[in-house]
Short mmCIF file of C-alpha atoms in Angstrom, two decimals:
data_model
loop_
_atom_site.label_atom_id
_atom_site.label_comp_id
_atom_site.label_asym_id
_atom_site.label_seq_id
_atom_site.Cartn_x
_atom_site.Cartn_y
_atom_site.Cartn_z
CA MET Y 1 -27.13 -16.08 6.41
CA ASN Y 2 -26.78 -15.38 2.52
CA SER Y 3 -25.32 -17.69 -0.08
CA GLN Y 4 -21.63 -16.46 0.69
CA HIS Y 5 -21.94 -17.65 4.19
CA GLU Y 6 -23.40 -20.98 3.24
CA PHE Y 7 -20.65 -21.46 0.63
CA VAL Y 8 -17.95 -20.90 3.27
CA LEU Y 9 -19.77 -22.95 5.95
CA SER Y 10 -20.10 -25.92 3.47
CA THR Y 11 -16.54 -25.57 2.22
CA VAL Y 12 -15.02 -25.58 5.87
CA GLU Y 13 -16.99 -28.80 6.26
CA ASP Y 14 -16.01 -30.47 3.07
CA ARG Y 15 -12.48 -29.70 3.06
CA ASP Y 16 -12.07 -30.29 6.99
CA ILE Y 17 -10.69 -26.92 7.81
CA ARG Y 18 -9.44 -27.15 11.49
CA PHE Y 19 -8.88 -23.34 12.06
CA ILE Y 20 -10.35 -19.99 10.90
CA ARG Y 21 -8.03 -16.95 10.84
CA LEU Y 22 -9.81 -13.66 11.18
CA TRP Y 23 -7.67 -10.90 9.94
CA PHE Y 24 -7.99 -7.09 10.13
CA THR Y 25 -5.26 -4.21 10.21
CA ASP Y 26 -4.66 -1.63 12.81
CA ILE Y 27 -4.25 2.07 11.80
CA MET Y 28 -0.65 1.77 10.87
CA GLY Y 29 -1.30 -1.24 8.58
CA SER Y 30 -0.04 -4.22 10.85
CA LEU Y 31 -1.94 -7.32 10.11
CA LYS Y 32 -3.77 -8.57 13.16
CA SER Y 33 -5.33 -12.02 13.49
CA VAL Y 34 -7.79 -13.86 15.67
CA VAL Y 35 -8.03 -17.72 15.28
CA MET Y 36 -11.36 -19.53 15.95
CA SER Y 37 -12.84 -22.96 15.83
CA PRO Y 38 -14.91 -23.69 12.82
CA SER Y 39 -17.68 -24.79 15.22
CA GLU Y 40 -17.99 -20.93 16.03
CA LEU Y 41 -18.13 -19.84 12.39
CA GLU Y 42 -21.87 -19.70 12.05
CA SER Y 43 -22.24 -17.64 15.18
CA ALA Y 44 -19.49 -15.30 14.02
CA PHE Y 45 -21.36 -14.57 10.72
CA GLU Y 46 -24.59 -13.63 12.56
CA GLU Y 47 -23.15 -12.07 15.80
CA GLY Y 48 -19.44 -11.18 15.03
CA VAL Y 49 -16.65 -12.03 17.16
CA GLY Y 50 -16.00 -9.74 20.24
CA PHE Y 51 -12.54 -8.69 21.13
CA ASP Y 52 -10.77 -5.99 23.27
CA GLY Y 53 -10.38 -3.12 20.88
CA SER Y 54 -8.03 -1.27 23.50
CA SER Y 55 -5.40 -3.90 22.84
CA VAL Y 56 -5.11 -2.78 19.33
CA GLU Y 57 -3.25 0.12 18.26
CA GLY Y 58 -5.34 3.13 17.84
CA PHE Y 59 -8.53 1.22 17.96
CA SER Y 60 -10.31 2.24 21.15
CA ARG Y 61 -9.87 3.50 24.85
CA ILE Y 62 -10.05 1.22 27.68
CA SER Y 63 -13.39 2.62 28.56
CA GLU Y 64 -14.72 1.95 25.10
CA SER Y 65 -12.77 -1.35 24.62
CA ASP Y 66 -15.71 -3.66 23.34
CA THR Y 67 -15.12 -4.18 19.56
CA ILE Y 68 -16.70 -6.70 17.20
CA ALA Y 69 -15.14 -8.40 14.15
CA PHE Y 70 -17.46 -9.59 11.28
CA PRO Y 71 -15.94 -12.00 8.97
CA ASP Y 72 -16.41 -10.92 5.24
CA PRO Y 73 -17.12 -14.33 3.41
CA SER Y 74 -16.30 -12.83 0.06
CA THR Y 75 -12.59 -12.95 1.28
CA PHE Y 76 -12.57 -16.62 2.43
CA GLN Y 77 -9.59 -18.49 1.25
CA ILE Y 78 -7.96 -21.53 2.19
CA MET Y 79 -4.31 -21.12 3.29
CA PRO Y 80 -1.89 -22.95 0.99
CA PHE Y 81 0.99 -23.63 3.46
CA ASP Y 82 -0.97 -26.24 5.38
CA ALA Y 83 -1.75 -28.73 2.70
CA ASP Y 84 0.84 -31.25 3.75
CA GLU Y 85 -0.47 -30.99 7.35
CA PRO Y 86 -4.14 -31.75 7.35
CA ASP Y 87 -4.32 -31.55 11.01
CA LEU Y 88 -3.41 -27.73 10.67
CA GLN Y 89 -5.53 -26.87 7.73
CA SER Y 90 -6.77 -23.33 8.10
CA ALA Y 91 -8.49 -20.80 6.11
CA ARG Y 92 -8.56 -16.99 6.42
CA MET Y 93 -11.16 -14.14 6.07
CA PHE Y 94 -10.78 -10.32 6.32
CA CYS Y 95 -13.11 -8.80 8.84
CA ASP Y 96 -15.02 -5.57 9.09
CA ILE Y 97 -14.81 -4.05 12.56
CA ALA Y 98 -18.08 -2.76 14.29
CA MET Y 99 -19.01 -1.14 17.51
CA PRO Y 100 -21.34 -2.94 19.90
CA ASP Y 101 -24.30 -1.20 18.53
CA GLY Y 102 -23.59 -2.77 15.07
CA GLN Y 103 -22.29 0.58 13.50
CA PRO Y 104 -19.11 0.44 11.32
CA SER Y 105 -16.13 1.29 13.50
CA MET Y 106 -14.64 4.83 12.67
CA VAL Y 107 -11.17 3.59 13.35
CA ASP Y 108 -11.22 0.51 10.98
CA PRO Y 109 -8.86 1.26 8.02
CA ARG Y 110 -11.08 -0.98 5.79
CA ASN Y 111 -14.04 1.06 6.55
CA VAL Y 112 -12.16 4.25 5.83
CA LEU Y 113 -11.47 2.93 2.25
CA ARG Y 114 -15.10 1.56 2.01
CA ARG Y 115 -16.33 5.11 2.54
CA GLN Y 116 -14.61 6.45 -0.42
CA VAL Y 117 -15.61 3.33 -2.59
CA THR Y 118 -19.21 4.32 -1.62
CA ALA Y 119 -18.62 8.00 -2.60
CA ALA Y 120 -17.11 6.88 -5.76
CA ALA Y 121 -20.23 4.75 -6.56
CA ALA Y 122 -22.45 7.77 -5.67
CA ASP Y 123 -20.77 9.54 -8.45
CA GLY Y 124 -21.11 6.64 -10.84
CA PHE Y 125 -17.53 5.22 -10.64
CA THR Y 126 -15.75 2.11 -9.61
CA CYS Y 127 -12.07 2.26 -8.95
CA LYS Y 128 -9.65 -0.29 -10.14
CA VAL Y 129 -5.94 -0.40 -9.26
CA SER Y 130 -2.97 -2.54 -9.93
CA PRO Y 131 0.26 -2.26 -7.84
CA GLU Y 132 3.83 -3.01 -8.57
CA ILE Y 133 5.26 -4.13 -5.21
CA GLU Y 134 8.87 -3.94 -4.62
CA PHE Y 135 10.80 -5.55 -1.55
CA TYR Y 136 14.07 -6.77 -0.57
CA LEU Y 137 15.35 -10.27 0.36
CA ILE Y 138 18.15 -10.32 2.87
CA GLN Y 139 20.02 -12.98 4.57
CA ALA Y 140 18.49 -14.23 7.73
CA GLY Y 141 20.28 -14.43 10.96
CA GLY Y 142 22.37 -11.23 10.46
CA GLY Y 143 22.10 -8.20 12.69
CA ILE Y 144 20.38 -4.89 11.51
CA ASP Y 145 23.73 -3.19 11.68
CA LYS Y 146 24.88 -5.25 8.63
CA LEU Y 147 22.19 -6.21 6.12
CA VAL Y 148 23.29 -8.57 3.46
CA ALA Y 149 21.25 -9.23 0.37
CA THR Y 150 20.54 -12.63 -0.89
CA ASP Y 151 22.11 -12.18 -4.37
CA ASN Y 152 24.03 -9.69 -6.37
CA GLY Y 153 21.48 -9.51 -9.30
CA GLY Y 154 20.25 -6.31 -11.18
CA TYR Y 155 17.39 -5.07 -13.24
CA PHE Y 156 15.75 -8.19 -15.05
CA ASP Y 157 18.63 -10.50 -14.13
CA GLN Y 158 18.30 -14.20 -14.10
CA ALA Y 159 19.87 -14.75 -10.77
CA THR Y 160 20.94 -18.41 -10.91
CA TYR Y 161 23.17 -18.29 -7.97
CA ASN Y 162 21.53 -16.86 -4.97
CA GLU Y 163 20.03 -18.04 -1.40
CA ALA Y 164 16.47 -18.08 -2.75
CA PRO Y 165 16.51 -19.30 -6.31
CA ARG Y 166 12.92 -20.55 -6.32
CA PHE Y 167 11.46 -17.53 -4.26
CA ARG Y 168 9.38 -15.78 -6.89
CA ARG Y 169 8.03 -19.08 -8.44
CA GLN Y 170 6.85 -20.23 -4.99
CA ALA Y 171 5.60 -16.88 -4.10
CA MET Y 172 3.43 -16.65 -7.16
CA ARG Y 173 2.14 -20.13 -6.73
CA SER Y 174 1.08 -19.35 -3.24
CA LEU Y 175 -0.55 -16.09 -4.11
CA GLU Y 176 -2.45 -17.64 -6.92
CA ALA Y 177 -3.66 -20.39 -4.56
CA LEU Y 178 -5.05 -17.53 -2.50
CA GLY Y 179 -6.90 -16.22 -5.50
CA ILE Y 180 -4.49 -13.29 -5.94
CA ALA Y 181 -3.79 -12.90 -9.51
CA THR Y 182 -0.27 -11.85 -10.54
CA GLU Y 183 1.01 -10.38 -13.77
CA PHE Y 184 4.79 -10.19 -13.71
CA SER Y 185 7.73 -10.87 -11.32
CA HIS Y 186 11.33 -9.93 -11.92
CA HIS Y 187 14.53 -8.92 -10.11
CA GLU Y 188 14.69 -5.22 -9.56
CA THR Y 189 17.66 -2.80 -9.90
CA ALA Y 190 19.50 -3.58 -6.57
CA PRO Y 191 20.99 -6.71 -5.23
CA GLY Y 192 18.28 -8.82 -3.35
CA GLN Y 193 15.39 -6.45 -4.57
CA GLN Y 194 12.35 -8.08 -6.17
CA GLU Y 195 9.20 -6.88 -7.85
CA ILE Y 196 5.84 -8.69 -8.25
CA ASP Y 197 2.96 -6.98 -9.89
CA LEU Y 198 -0.70 -7.86 -9.23
CA ARG Y 199 -3.33 -7.89 -11.84
CA HIS Y 200 -5.87 -4.97 -11.72
CA GLY Y 201 -8.86 -5.19 -9.45
CA ASP Y 202 -11.33 -3.27 -7.26
CA VAL Y 203 -9.63 -0.97 -5.03
CA LEU Y 204 -10.86 -2.46 -1.73
CA ASP Y 205 -10.12 -6.12 -2.95
CA MET Y 206 -6.70 -5.00 -3.77
CA ALA Y 207 -5.99 -3.58 -0.25
CA ASP Y 208 -7.07 -6.94 1.19
CA ASN Y 209 -4.72 -8.57 -1.42
CA ILE Y 210 -1.75 -6.41 -0.55
CA MET Y 211 -1.98 -7.24 3.12
CA THR Y 212 -2.19 -10.92 2.12
CA PHE Y 213 0.85 -10.35 -0.22
CA ARG Y 214 3.08 -9.21 2.52
CA TYR Y 215 2.10 -12.13 4.70
CA VAL Y 216 2.71 -14.59 1.88
CA ILE Y 217 5.99 -12.95 0.81
CA LYS Y 218 7.38 -13.20 4.45
CA LYS Y 219 6.32 -16.87 4.84
CA VAL Y 220 7.72 -17.96 1.70
CA ALA Y 221 11.09 -16.25 2.38
CA ALA Y 222 11.06 -17.73 5.93
CA ASP Y 223 10.49 -21.14 4.36
CA GLN Y 224 13.53 -20.65 2.08
CA GLY Y 225 15.84 -19.45 5.01
CA VAL Y 226 15.82 -15.64 4.18
CA ARG Y 227 13.98 -12.70 5.24
CA ALA Y 228 11.82 -10.29 3.23
CA THR Y 229 11.36 -6.61 4.08
CA PHE Y 230 8.94 -4.04 2.83
CA MET Y 231 11.00 -1.25 4.48
CA PRO Y 232 10.97 1.66 1.94
CA LYS Y 233 14.90 2.15 1.97
CA PRO Y 234 16.83 -0.45 3.89
CA PHE Y 235 20.21 0.15 1.97
CA GLN Y 236 21.79 3.56 1.76
CA GLU Y 237 23.45 2.69 -1.40
CA HIS Y 238 20.70 1.08 -3.19
CA SER Y 239 17.23 2.07 -4.59
CA GLY Y 240 14.17 2.05 -2.24
CA SER Y 241 11.10 -0.15 -2.46
CA GLY Y 242 8.10 1.75 -4.11
CA MET Y 243 4.57 0.17 -4.68
CA HIS Y 244 3.80 2.20 -7.92
CA THR Y 245 0.09 1.87 -8.26
CA HIS Y 246 -1.92 2.06 -11.64
CA MET Y 247 -5.42 3.63 -11.15
CA SER Y 248 -8.39 4.06 -13.30
CA LEU Y 249 -12.16 4.69 -12.88
CA PHE Y 250 -14.91 2.79 -14.70
CA GLU Y 251 -18.48 3.86 -15.48
CA GLY Y 252 -19.87 0.41 -15.79
CA GLU Y 253 -17.94 -1.40 -18.33
CA SER Y 254 -16.35 1.76 -19.87
CA ASN Y 255 -13.21 3.10 -18.74
CA ALA Y 256 -13.89 6.71 -17.89
CA PHE Y 257 -10.28 7.69 -18.17
CA HIS Y 258 -10.26 6.93 -21.91
CA ASP Y 259 -10.75 9.61 -24.59
CA PRO Y 260 -9.67 8.31 -28.14
CA ASP Y 261 -9.75 11.93 -29.46
CA ASP Y 262 -7.24 13.19 -26.86
CA GLU Y 263 -3.44 13.34 -27.67
CA PHE Y 264 -2.70 11.04 -24.85
CA SER Y 265 -6.13 9.18 -24.82
CA LEU Y 266 -6.75 10.97 -21.65
CA SER Y 267 -10.38 11.91 -20.87
CA THR Y 268 -11.35 15.19 -18.99
CA THR Y 269 -12.33 12.94 -16.09
CA ALA Y 270 -8.80 11.57 -16.04
CA LYS Y 271 -7.12 14.92 -16.27
CA GLN Y 272 -9.35 16.17 -13.31
CA PHE Y 273 -8.58 13.13 -11.33
CA ILE Y 274 -4.75 13.76 -11.72
CA ALA Y 275 -5.17 17.41 -11.01
CA GLY Y 276 -6.90 16.46 -7.78
CA ILE Y 277 -4.04 14.16 -6.60
CA LEU Y 278 -1.55 16.85 -7.60
CA GLU Y 279 -3.52 19.50 -5.81
CA HIS Y 280 -3.73 17.58 -2.46
CA SER Y 281 -0.34 15.59 -2.75
CA LEU Y 282 1.37 17.56 -0.09
CA GLU Y 283 -1.22 16.72 2.59
CA LEU Y 284 -1.73 13.25 1.74
CA THR Y 285 1.98 12.31 1.54
CA ALA Y 286 2.24 11.40 5.34
CA ILE Y 287 -0.46 8.73 4.62
CA THR Y 288 1.17 7.34 1.40
CA ASN Y 289 4.67 7.53 3.01
CA GLN Y 290 4.11 7.07 6.62
CA TRP Y 291 7.59 6.34 8.13
CA VAL Y 292 10.71 8.22 8.82
CA ASN Y 293 12.58 5.91 6.40
CA SER Y 294 9.97 6.59 3.54
CA TYR Y 295 11.61 10.04 3.08
CA LYS Y 296 15.06 8.53 2.41
CA ARG Y 297 13.60 6.77 -0.69
CA LEU Y 298 11.74 9.94 -1.86
CA VAL Y 299 14.62 12.22 -1.41
CA PHE Y 300 17.59 9.94 -2.24
CA GLY Y 301 16.03 7.14 -4.23
CA ASN Y 302 16.33 6.63 -7.90
CA GLU Y 303 12.98 7.02 -9.92
CA ALA Y 304 11.27 8.31 -6.84
CA PRO Y 305 9.33 11.60 -7.24
CA GLY Y 306 10.43 14.72 -5.30
CA ALA Y 307 8.03 17.12 -6.75
CA VAL Y 308 4.52 17.47 -7.59
CA THR Y 309 4.38 16.84 -11.32
CA TRP Y 310 2.68 14.55 -13.84
CA GLY Y 311 4.20 13.42 -17.12
CA VAL Y 312 3.58 11.16 -19.97
CA SER Y 313 6.00 8.12 -19.79
CA ASN Y 314 8.05 10.40 -17.35
CA ARG Y 315 9.35 8.08 -14.42
CA SER Y 316 10.60 11.07 -12.52
CA ALA Y 317 6.95 12.55 -12.23
CA LEU Y 318 4.73 11.96 -9.32
CA VAL Y 319 1.92 10.90 -11.46
CA ARG Y 320 2.91 9.20 -14.83
CA VAL Y 321 0.66 8.38 -17.82
CA PRO Y 322 1.66 5.16 -19.38
CA THR Y 323 1.90 5.00 -23.21
CA TYR Y 324 1.57 1.24 -23.71
CA ARG Y 325 -1.37 0.43 -25.91
CA LEU Y 326 -2.30 4.07 -25.83
CA HIS Y 327 -5.59 3.50 -27.76
CA LYS Y 328 -6.79 0.48 -26.12
CA GLU Y 329 -9.56 1.53 -23.80
CA GLU Y 330 -9.27 -0.90 -20.95
CA SER Y 331 -5.50 0.02 -20.73
CA ARG Y 332 -5.95 3.75 -20.11
CA ARG Y 333 -4.90 4.49 -16.57
CA ILE Y 334 -2.44 6.62 -14.57
CA GLU Y 335 0.48 5.53 -12.41
CA ILE Y 336 1.13 7.07 -8.93
CA ARG Y 337 4.75 6.83 -8.03
CA ASN Y 338 5.21 8.09 -4.58
CA ILE Y 339 3.42 5.49 -2.71
CA ASP Y 340 5.82 2.97 -1.02
CA SER Y 341 5.65 -0.56 0.03
CA ALA Y 342 5.22 -0.06 3.65
CA VAL Y 343 1.99 2.06 3.23
CA ASN Y 344 -1.29 1.04 4.99
CA PRO Y 345 -3.22 0.20 1.65
CA TYR Y 346 -6.54 1.05 3.13
CA LEU Y 347 -5.50 4.57 4.12
CA GLY Y 348 -3.13 5.17 1.16
CA TYR Y 349 -5.77 4.20 -1.51
CA ALA Y 350 -8.43 5.92 0.37
CA VAL Y 351 -6.60 9.32 0.31
CA LEU Y 352 -5.51 8.99 -3.30
CA LEU Y 353 -9.11 8.21 -4.36
CA ALA Y 354 -10.58 10.96 -2.49
CA ALA Y 355 -8.21 13.52 -3.79
CA GLY Y 356 -8.93 12.27 -7.35
CA LEU Y 357 -12.81 12.43 -6.92
CA LYS Y 358 -12.39 15.85 -5.49
CA GLY Y 359 -10.68 17.03 -8.57
CA ILE Y 360 -13.48 15.56 -10.77
CA ARG Y 361 -16.36 17.10 -8.50
CA GLU Y 362 -14.67 20.57 -8.49
CA GLY Y 363 -13.40 20.52 -12.07
CA TYR Y 364 -9.83 21.00 -11.20
CA GLU Y 365 -7.44 22.02 -14.17
CA LEU Y 366 -4.42 20.20 -15.09
CA GLY Y 367 -1.37 21.97 -16.10
CA GLU Y 368 1.12 21.09 -18.70
CA PRO Y 369 3.00 17.78 -18.27
CA ALA Y 370 6.66 17.75 -17.09
CA GLU Y 371 9.16 16.74 -19.82
CA ASP Y 372 12.42 16.87 -17.73
CA ASP Y 373 14.09 14.49 -15.50
CA VAL Y 374 12.46 16.21 -12.47
CA HIS Y 375 14.80 14.52 -9.92
CA SER Y 376 17.98 15.83 -11.52
CA LEU Y 377 16.86 19.48 -11.46
CA THR Y 378 18.08 21.65 -8.51
CA ARG Y 379 15.49 23.11 -6.15
CA ARG Y 380 15.89 26.47 -7.60
CA GLU Y 381 15.14 25.09 -11.19
CA ARG Y 382 12.17 23.35 -9.84
CA ARG Y 383 10.81 26.55 -8.46
CA ALA Y 384 11.48 28.33 -11.70
CA MET Y 385 9.42 25.96 -13.52
CA GLY Y 386 6.50 26.11 -11.13
CA TYR Y 387 7.03 22.71 -9.45
CA LYS Y 388 6.14 22.30 -5.66
CA ASP Y 389 8.60 20.00 -3.89
CA LEU Y 390 6.86 17.09 -1.99
CA PRO Y 391 7.70 16.84 1.71
CA SER Y 392 11.34 15.72 2.41
CA SER Y 393 10.78 14.42 5.87
CA LEU Y 394 8.08 12.94 8.02
CA ASP Y 395 8.19 16.25 9.88
CA GLN Y 396 7.23 18.25 6.91
CA ALA Y 397 4.53 15.77 5.74
CA LEU Y 398 2.92 15.76 9.18
CA ARG Y 399 2.84 19.60 9.21
CA GLU Y 400 0.92 19.44 5.90
CA LEU Y 401 -1.43 16.73 7.15
CA GLU Y 402 -2.40 18.36 10.38
CA ARG Y 403 -3.50 21.63 8.80
CA SER Y 404 -5.74 19.72 6.16
CA ASP Y 405 -9.43 19.79 6.92
CA PHE Y 406 -9.88 17.67 3.79
CA MET Y 407 -7.81 14.67 4.98
CA ALA Y 408 -9.42 14.98 8.42
CA ASP Y 409 -12.69 14.48 6.60
CA VAL Y 410 -11.39 11.67 4.54
CA LEU Y 411 -9.71 9.70 7.55
CA GLY Y 412 -12.37 10.61 10.00
CA GLU Y 413 -11.54 12.40 13.29
CA HIS Y 414 -10.41 9.44 15.33
CA VAL Y 415 -7.90 8.00 12.62
CA PHE Y 416 -6.59 11.45 11.79
CA GLU Y 417 -6.05 12.37 15.48
CA TYR Y 418 -4.53 9.11 16.28
CA PHE Y 419 -2.36 8.79 13.10
CA LEU Y 420 -0.96 12.43 13.91
CA ARG Y 421 -0.09 11.58 17.58
CA ALA Y 422 1.56 8.32 16.77
CA LYS Y 423 3.64 9.75 14.03
CA TRP Y 424 4.86 12.80 15.77
CA ASP Y 425 5.94 10.28 18.63
CA GLU Y 426 7.86 8.40 15.86
CA TRP Y 427 9.52 11.50 14.59
CA HIS Y 428 10.31 12.82 17.94
CA ALA Y 429 12.00 9.49 18.85
CA TYR Y 430 13.88 9.56 15.56
CA GLN Y 431 15.04 13.05 16.43
CA GLU Y 432 16.46 12.42 19.82
CA GLN Y 433 18.89 9.78 18.64
CA ILE Y 434 22.52 10.49 18.80
CA THR Y 435 23.51 8.76 15.61
CA PRO Y 436 26.97 7.22 14.53
CA TYR Y 437 27.22 9.79 11.98
CA GLU Y 438 27.10 12.71 14.70
CA LEU Y 439 29.74 10.93 16.90
CA ARG Y 440 31.97 10.41 13.76
CA TYR Y 441 31.91 13.93 12.84
CA HIS Y 442 31.52 15.64 16.08
CA ILE Y 443 32.93 13.89 18.89
CA ASP Y 444 36.40 15.48 18.61
CA TYR Y 445 35.07 19.06 18.19
#
């Protein structure tokens, strides 16, 4: 037992917490939960909580089903939704998943990211990220054939008349109550589309925060009688939902991405990091954009990157270098724009961090920045300018992933193989559909 364990135990007793929710994710990024009595908490800290890993997608086979969840006391937070029902007051902690011998589980997405955090630390870096999370609010009770947004607002609109007028305020209050610092919130470009930005923090903590964010957003939406969706592109006619992520590396208190003598205040380290992400972008796209629907956003979305480029203040580029406060050291960062709101944040941030670190270790060279609206260029124009296209379908992305030894090493053999199998199944199920489009145009042939 350490001081963090003791703090959690005393807080649970002092605040009369009735239920402890132990959270973790499966390989696809779905949130899982085990609820336990506070009387079992001390034992859980010391010995973990055993569960059947074969029941969790991708975790283990029936013959290897014994799995242990160890609560991480640093993630302890009291849930804000139960304050008016003291008999139901609960708290949550994220867990690290282990095997019966105590070794970290190779299938735990949190452990996949932790390995890259450890690798960065060995190189002298800590990684900080700040996501801009987009999502849609849609009317509840309707069928999936006819989705209806909760408002008709546009970018930065103050939507007075809608079905969830207090949604963002309540969501931000709930997030802050859980220790998740927010920076901004606003209405996005499309009807019903929202964005909330989280304040920068350590990459592993932020992945935990994103999982909590999704839970909170869906809970607040349900409480206001609407639905929230993080689907990358639910509406054909409207923009998709991205999760543009600002990344930077620090060496102690110094921003390793900052160089005051560079034209764009970018250090050699930052340029090599960008070059690493660009070099490995094709093979990591299946992780950052993991669903069939993700490619409807990348191919047909506004301000969504379709090619492997970087640019300064260029929102059509895969990696953008913001120019706000250009000479302020702590603000120097890069923005990754392909990643979408339905990513498993542990795996998505693991592959981005690994690619960037590889660029630094191997001294990758960064080419010239893109100055065009890359999305408006034709394929022939992009090729003539030396730009590689990102995968335009899950099929293409999986083909890039499955021949990547680098991604297999980053993810670990089990996660790599399971992810590929699951996603090929998803693609084949999508392929075999007979869609209304086909029937409409071909039934009379």
